[in-house]
Coordinates of C-alpha atoms in Angstrom, one line a residue:
V66 CA 92.4 46.7 70.0
H67 CA 91.4 43.3 68.4
V68 CA 89.7 43.4 65.0
E69 CA 88.2 40.4 63.3
T70 CA 85.9 39.9 60.4
D71 CA 82.4 38.3 60.7
A72 CA 83.9 35.1 59.7
G73 CA 86.5 35.2 62.5
R74 CA 89.6 36.1 60.5
L75 CA 92.0 38.2 62.5
V76 CA 92.6 41.6 60.9
W77 CA 94.5 43.7 63.5
A78 CA 95.6 43.1 67.1
K79 CA 97.9 45.8 68.6
A80 CA 98.1 48.1 71.6
L81 CA 96.8 51.6 70.9
R82 CA 97.0 54.8 73.0
R83 CA 93.8 56.2 74.4
D84 CA 94.1 59.6 72.6
R85 CA 94.6 57.8 69.2
L86 CA 91.6 55.4 69.5
L87 CA 88.8 57.6 67.9
G88 CA 91.0 58.7 65.0
W89 CA 92.2 55.2 64.3
C90 CA 88.6 53.9 64.3
Q91 CA 87.6 56.7 61.8
S92 CA 90.5 55.9 59.5
N93 CA 90.4 52.1 59.5
L94 CA 86.9 51.0 60.3
P95 CA 83.8 51.5 58.1
A96 CA 80.7 53.2 59.6
G97 CA 78.3 50.7 61.2
T98 CA 81.1 48.5 62.5
A99 CA 80.3 46.9 65.9
I100 CA 82.8 48.0 68.6
A101 CA 82.6 46.0 71.8
M102 CA 84.1 46.8 75.2
E103 CA 83.9 45.7 78.8
A104 CA 81.7 47.6 81.2
C105 CA 83.9 49.9 83.3
G106 CA 84.1 53.5 84.5
G107 CA 84.6 55.1 81.1
A108 CA 82.8 52.6 78.9
H109 CA 79.6 54.7 78.6
H110 CA 81.7 57.8 77.6
W111 CA 83.5 55.9 74.9
A112 CA 80.3 54.3 73.6
R113 CA 78.7 57.7 73.2
Q114 CA 81.7 59.0 71.3
L115 CA 81.8 56.0 69.0
R116 CA 78.0 56.2 68.4
T117 CA 78.5 59.9 67.4
L118 CA 81.1 58.7 64.7
G119 CA 78.6 56.2 63.3
F120 CA 79.8 53.0 64.9
V121 CA 77.7 50.5 66.9
P122 CA 79.0 50.3 70.5
K123 CA 78.4 47.2 72.6
I124 CA 79.1 47.2 76.3
L125 CA 79.5 43.7 77.9
A126 CA 79.7 42.7 81.6
A127 CA 83.0 41.4 82.6
H128 CA 81.7 38.1 84.0
L129 CA 80.1 37.3 80.6
V130 CA 83.4 37.9 78.7
E131 CA 85.7 35.7 81.0
P132 CA 84.5 32.3 79.7
F133 CA 85.5 33.3 76.2
R134 CA 89.1 33.8 77.1
R135 CA 90.8 30.9 75.5
Q136 CA 93.9 31.0 77.7
G137 CA 91.8 30.7 80.9
K138 CA 92.1 32.6 84.1
R139 CA 95.9 32.4 84.2
G140 CA 96.2 33.9 80.7
K141 CA 94.7 37.3 81.5
N142 CA 96.2 40.3 79.8
D143 CA 95.0 43.1 77.6
A144 CA 95.5 41.3 74.3
N145 CA 93.7 38.1 75.4
D146 CA 90.9 40.2 77.0
A147 CA 90.4 42.1 73.8
A148 CA 90.2 38.8 71.8
A149 CA 87.7 37.4 74.4
I150 CA 85.5 40.6 74.1
C151 CA 85.5 40.2 70.3
E152 CA 84.5 36.6 70.6
A153 CA 81.8 37.2 73.2
S154 CA 80.3 40.1 71.1
R155 CA 79.3 37.7 68.4
R156 CA 76.9 35.8 70.6
P157 CA 73.3 36.9 69.6
R158 CA 71.7 36.1 73.0
L159 CA 74.4 37.7 75.1
H160 CA 72.8 40.6 77.1
T161 CA 74.6 43.9 76.5
V162 CA 74.6 46.9 78.9
P163 CA 72.6 49.8 77.5
V164 CA 74.6 53.0 77.0
K165 CA 73.8 55.5 79.7
T166 CA 73.1 59.2 78.8
P167 CA 75.1 62.0 80.5
E168 CA 72.0 62.9 82.4
Q169 CA 71.7 59.4 83.9
Q170 CA 75.3 59.4 84.9
G171 CA 74.9 62.9 86.4
V172 CA 72.1 61.7 88.7
L173 CA 74.1 58.5 89.6
A174 CA 77.1 60.7 90.4
V175 CA 75.0 62.3 93.2
H176 CA 74.0 58.8 94.5
R177 CA 77.6 57.6 94.5
L178 CA 78.7 60.7 96.3
R179 CA 75.9 60.2 98.8
E180 CA 77.1 56.6 99.5
A181 CA 80.7 57.8 99.8
Y182 CA 79.7 60.5 102.3
K183 CA 77.8 58.0 104.4
T184 CA 80.8 55.7 104.6
E185 CA 83.0 58.7 105.5
R186 CA 80.5 59.8 108.2
T187 CA 80.5 56.4 109.8
A188 CA 84.2 56.4 109.9
V189 CA 84.5 59.8 111.5
I190 CA 81.8 59.0 114.1
N191 CA 83.7 55.8 115.1
T192 CA 87.0 57.6 115.2
I193 CA 85.6 60.3 117.5
R194 CA 84.0 57.7 119.8
G195 CA 87.2 55.6 120.0
L196 CA 89.4 58.6 120.7
C197 CA 87.1 59.8 123.4
A198 CA 87.0 56.4 125.0
E199 CA 90.8 56.5 125.4
F200 CA 90.3 59.4 127.8
G201 CA 87.5 57.7 129.7
V202 CA 84.7 59.6 127.9
V203 CA 82.3 56.9 126.8
F204 CA 79.0 57.8 124.9
P205 CA 76.0 55.6 124.5
Q206 CA 75.5 53.7 121.3
G207 CA 74.0 55.7 118.4
P208 CA 75.1 58.8 116.5
E209 CA 72.4 60.9 118.0
E210 CA 73.7 60.4 121.5
L211 CA 77.2 61.4 120.3
R212 CA 75.8 64.4 118.5
R213 CA 74.1 65.7 121.6
G214 CA 77.0 65.1 124.0
I215 CA 80.2 65.7 122.1
A216 CA 80.2 69.5 122.4
D217 CA 79.7 69.4 126.2
A218 CA 82.3 66.6 126.6
L219 CA 85.0 68.7 124.8
E220 CA 84.2 71.7 127.1
D221 CA 84.2 69.6 130.3
A222 CA 87.4 70.0 132.3
S223 CA 86.7 67.3 134.7
H224 CA 88.3 64.4 132.7
E225 CA 91.9 64.0 131.7
M226 CA 91.6 64.9 128.0
T227 CA 94.5 67.1 126.9
A228 CA 94.1 70.5 125.2
L229 CA 95.7 69.1 122.0
A230 CA 93.2 66.1 122.0
R231 CA 90.3 68.5 122.5
R232 CA 91.4 70.6 119.5
A233 CA 91.8 67.5 117.4
L234 CA 88.4 66.2 118.3
Q235 CA 86.8 69.7 117.7
R236 CA 88.2 69.5 114.1
A237 CA 86.8 66.0 113.7
H238 CA 83.5 67.2 115.0
L239 CA 83.5 70.1 112.4
H240 CA 84.4 67.6 109.7
W241 CA 81.4 65.5 110.7
L242 CA 79.1 68.5 110.5
E243 CA 80.5 69.4 107.0
I244 CA 79.7 65.8 105.9
E245 CA 76.2 66.2 107.2
L246 CA 75.8 69.4 105.1
Q247 CA 77.1 67.5 102.0
L248 CA 74.7 64.6 102.6
A249 CA 71.8 67.1 102.9
W250 CA 72.7 68.6 99.5
C251 CA 72.8 65.2 97.9
D252 CA 69.4 64.4 99.4
E253 CA 68.0 67.7 98.1
Q254 CA 69.3 67.0 94.5
I255 CA 67.9 63.4 94.6
D256 CA 64.6 64.7 95.8
I257 CA 64.4 67.3 93.0
H258 CA 65.1 64.5 90.4
A259 CA 62.5 62.3 91.9
R260 CA 59.9 65.0 91.7
Q261 CA 60.8 66.2 88.2
D262 CA 61.0 62.7 86.6
E263 CA 57.6 61.4 85.7
R264 CA 58.7 57.8 86.0
A265 CA 60.3 58.4 89.4
R266 CA 57.1 60.1 90.6
A267 CA 55.0 57.1 89.5
I268 CA 57.0 54.4 91.3
S269 CA 57.2 56.6 94.4
R270 CA 53.6 55.8 95.0
I271 CA 54.5 52.2 95.9
P272 CA 54.5 51.8 99.7
G273 CA 58.1 52.0 101.1
I274 CA 59.7 53.3 97.9
G275 CA 60.9 56.8 98.5
P276 CA 62.8 59.4 96.4
V277 CA 66.2 57.8 96.8
T278 CA 65.1 54.3 95.5
A279 CA 62.9 55.8 92.8
S280 CA 65.6 58.1 91.5
A281 CA 68.2 55.4 91.6
L282 CA 66.1 52.9 89.7
V283 CA 65.2 55.3 86.9
A284 CA 68.8 56.6 86.6
S285 CA 70.4 53.2 86.7
V286 CA 68.1 51.2 84.4
G287 CA 67.0 53.9 81.9
D288 CA 65.0 51.8 79.4
F289 CA 63.0 49.2 81.3
G290 CA 61.9 47.8 78.0
Q291 CA 65.2 46.1 77.6
F292 CA 63.9 43.3 79.8
D293 CA 61.4 40.9 78.2
N294 CA 59.3 40.6 81.4
A295 CA 59.2 41.5 85.1
A296 CA 60.8 38.1 86.0
Q297 CA 63.9 38.9 83.9
F298 CA 64.2 42.3 85.6
G299 CA 64.1 40.7 89.0
S300 CA 66.7 38.2 88.0
W301 CA 69.0 41.0 86.6
L302 CA 68.8 42.6 90.1
G303 CA 69.9 39.3 91.7
M304 CA 66.8 38.9 93.8
T305 CA 65.7 35.5 92.4
P306 CA 66.7 32.2 94.2
S307 CA 69.9 30.5 93.0
Q308 CA 69.3 27.0 91.5
D309 CA 71.2 23.7 91.8
S310 CA 68.7 21.7 89.9
S311 CA 69.2 18.5 88.0
G312 CA 67.2 15.4 86.7
G313 CA 63.9 17.2 87.0
K314 CA 64.4 18.0 90.7
A315 CA 64.5 21.7 91.6
R316 CA 66.8 22.8 94.4
L317 CA 66.4 26.5 95.3
G318 CA 68.9 28.4 97.5
R319 CA 69.5 31.9 98.5
I320 CA 69.1 34.8 96.2
T321 CA 71.8 35.1 93.5
K322 CA 72.9 38.7 94.5
R323 CA 73.9 39.4 90.9
G324 CA 73.6 42.8 89.3
D325 CA 73.7 46.2 91.0
S326 CA 74.1 45.8 94.7
Y327 CA 73.1 49.4 95.4
L328 CA 69.7 49.0 93.7
R329 CA 69.1 45.7 95.5
T330 CA 70.0 47.2 98.8
L331 CA 67.6 50.1 98.3
L332 CA 64.8 47.8 97.3
V333 CA 65.2 45.6 100.4
Q334 CA 65.4 48.7 102.7
A335 CA 62.3 50.0 101.1
A336 CA 60.6 46.7 101.6
K337 CA 61.5 46.7 105.3
S338 CA 59.7 50.0 105.7
A339 CA 56.6 48.5 104.0
V340 CA 56.7 45.2 106.0
M341 CA 56.8 47.2 109.3
T342 CA 53.5 48.9 108.4
A343 CA 51.8 46.1 106.3
H344 CA 49.4 45.1 109.2
K345 CA 47.8 48.6 109.0
R346 CA 46.8 48.2 105.4
S347 CA 44.1 45.9 103.9
D348 CA 45.3 45.6 100.2
P349 CA 46.2 42.2 98.9
I350 CA 50.0 42.8 98.8
S351 CA 50.0 43.9 102.4
Q352 CA 48.0 41.0 103.6
W353 CA 50.2 38.6 101.6
V354 CA 53.3 40.2 103.3
V355 CA 51.8 39.8 106.8
K356 CA 51.1 36.1 106.2
L357 CA 54.5 35.6 104.6
K358 CA 56.3 37.2 107.6
D359 CA 54.5 34.8 109.9
R360 CA 55.4 31.9 107.8
V361 CA 59.1 32.5 106.8
G362 CA 60.3 35.3 109.1
W363 CA 61.1 39.0 108.8
Q364 CA 64.2 38.9 106.6
K365 CA 62.9 36.6 103.9
A366 CA 59.6 38.5 103.8
C367 CA 61.5 41.8 103.2
V368 CA 63.5 40.3 100.3
A369 CA 60.4 38.7 98.8
L370 CA 58.5 42.0 99.0
G371 CA 61.6 43.9 97.5
H372 CA 61.5 41.4 94.5
K373 CA 57.7 42.0 94.1
H374 CA 58.3 45.7 94.1
A375 CA 60.9 45.3 91.4
R376 CA 58.4 43.4 89.2
I377 CA 55.7 46.0 89.9
V378 CA 58.0 48.8 88.9
W379 CA 58.8 47.0 85.6
A380 CA 55.1 46.4 84.9
M381 CA 54.2 50.0 85.7
L382 CA 56.9 51.7 83.5
V383 CA 56.8 49.3 80.6
R384 CA 52.9 49.1 80.4
G385 CA 52.4 52.7 81.3
K386 CA 50.1 52.1 84.3
S387 CA 49.9 53.6 87.6
F388 CA 50.3 51.7 90.9
D389 CA 47.1 49.9 92.1
A390 CA 47.4 48.2 95.5
S391 CA 44.3 46.2 94.8
H392 CA 45.5 44.8 91.4
V393 CA 45.5 41.0 91.1
S394 CA 47.7 39.5 88.4
A395 CA 46.0 37.3 85.9
Y396 CA 48.2 34.5 84.4
P397 CA 47.9 33.7 80.7
G398 CA 45.1 31.3 80.1
A399 CA 43.6 31.8 83.5
P400 CA 39.7 32.2 83.6
V401 CA 38.5 35.8 84.2
M402 CA 36.2 36.1 87.1
A403 CA 33.4 38.6 86.6
H404 CA 32.2 40.6 89.7

């Protein structure tokens, strides 16, 4: 714990046990004191506890704190990190992480479990496929081919697979089926949240964005008003081009990939679905995507549409408007054309 006055004078800097933190804050700090911490697994829980006690919690992203460590990269320890957090928290324009509610974290827990189950399912499928290949049983590519053929292959006595190997692979197959059941439960819970949450229902009307993407956006971001404009939201997601500009000459590179990689992945995947069917629609966005795909290619068009979807989501939820595929943005100062 590192305590400084507004003028920067050191008041206290010592290690403190986790179970003593809240009691120490109540006894030694006046109500309304700003208490900053790095974003981590338990940061939102501690922020809610401190807010209940009358303090002002601030959660800072770790990459924003690192430049304020006076000892540099080689001087990293808990004491130096605490001093750097204290120093960074004084910067008025430093973006803080909004404190998530328990409900938000509950929905995100389902999303995290779903991703973990997907990773585990892939590992089990690859293990089954590899072990079968050791006995000369080779399946075509794709989980569906393996799903259709694994049971018959384990019952087939014509190959050299031993009884012990068959039993082991049967258990792996049962584990795969159990993972599928868990994934189905996660999808059901996410679908319920997407249907019950008004904001998630609204953004689900955007072509390509389904319940998973809508639920994740609402649960992860919370208050979309924390961003001043749609461009800032797109930048926070890491979907804007990186820059290496100097002397008035702009050099744009690949997207920055900052922020939440899970949200960015979902938006790009949703955009892929919309790009595939864009030629069937006549709205301005779809026609723009078709021309963009022909000009810059499939992948860049998907990323560009994902970025556009992010900006549309911000505009819908901040301004309280429903999705309009025919909407044409009017820039400030641009002449209004009457029809």
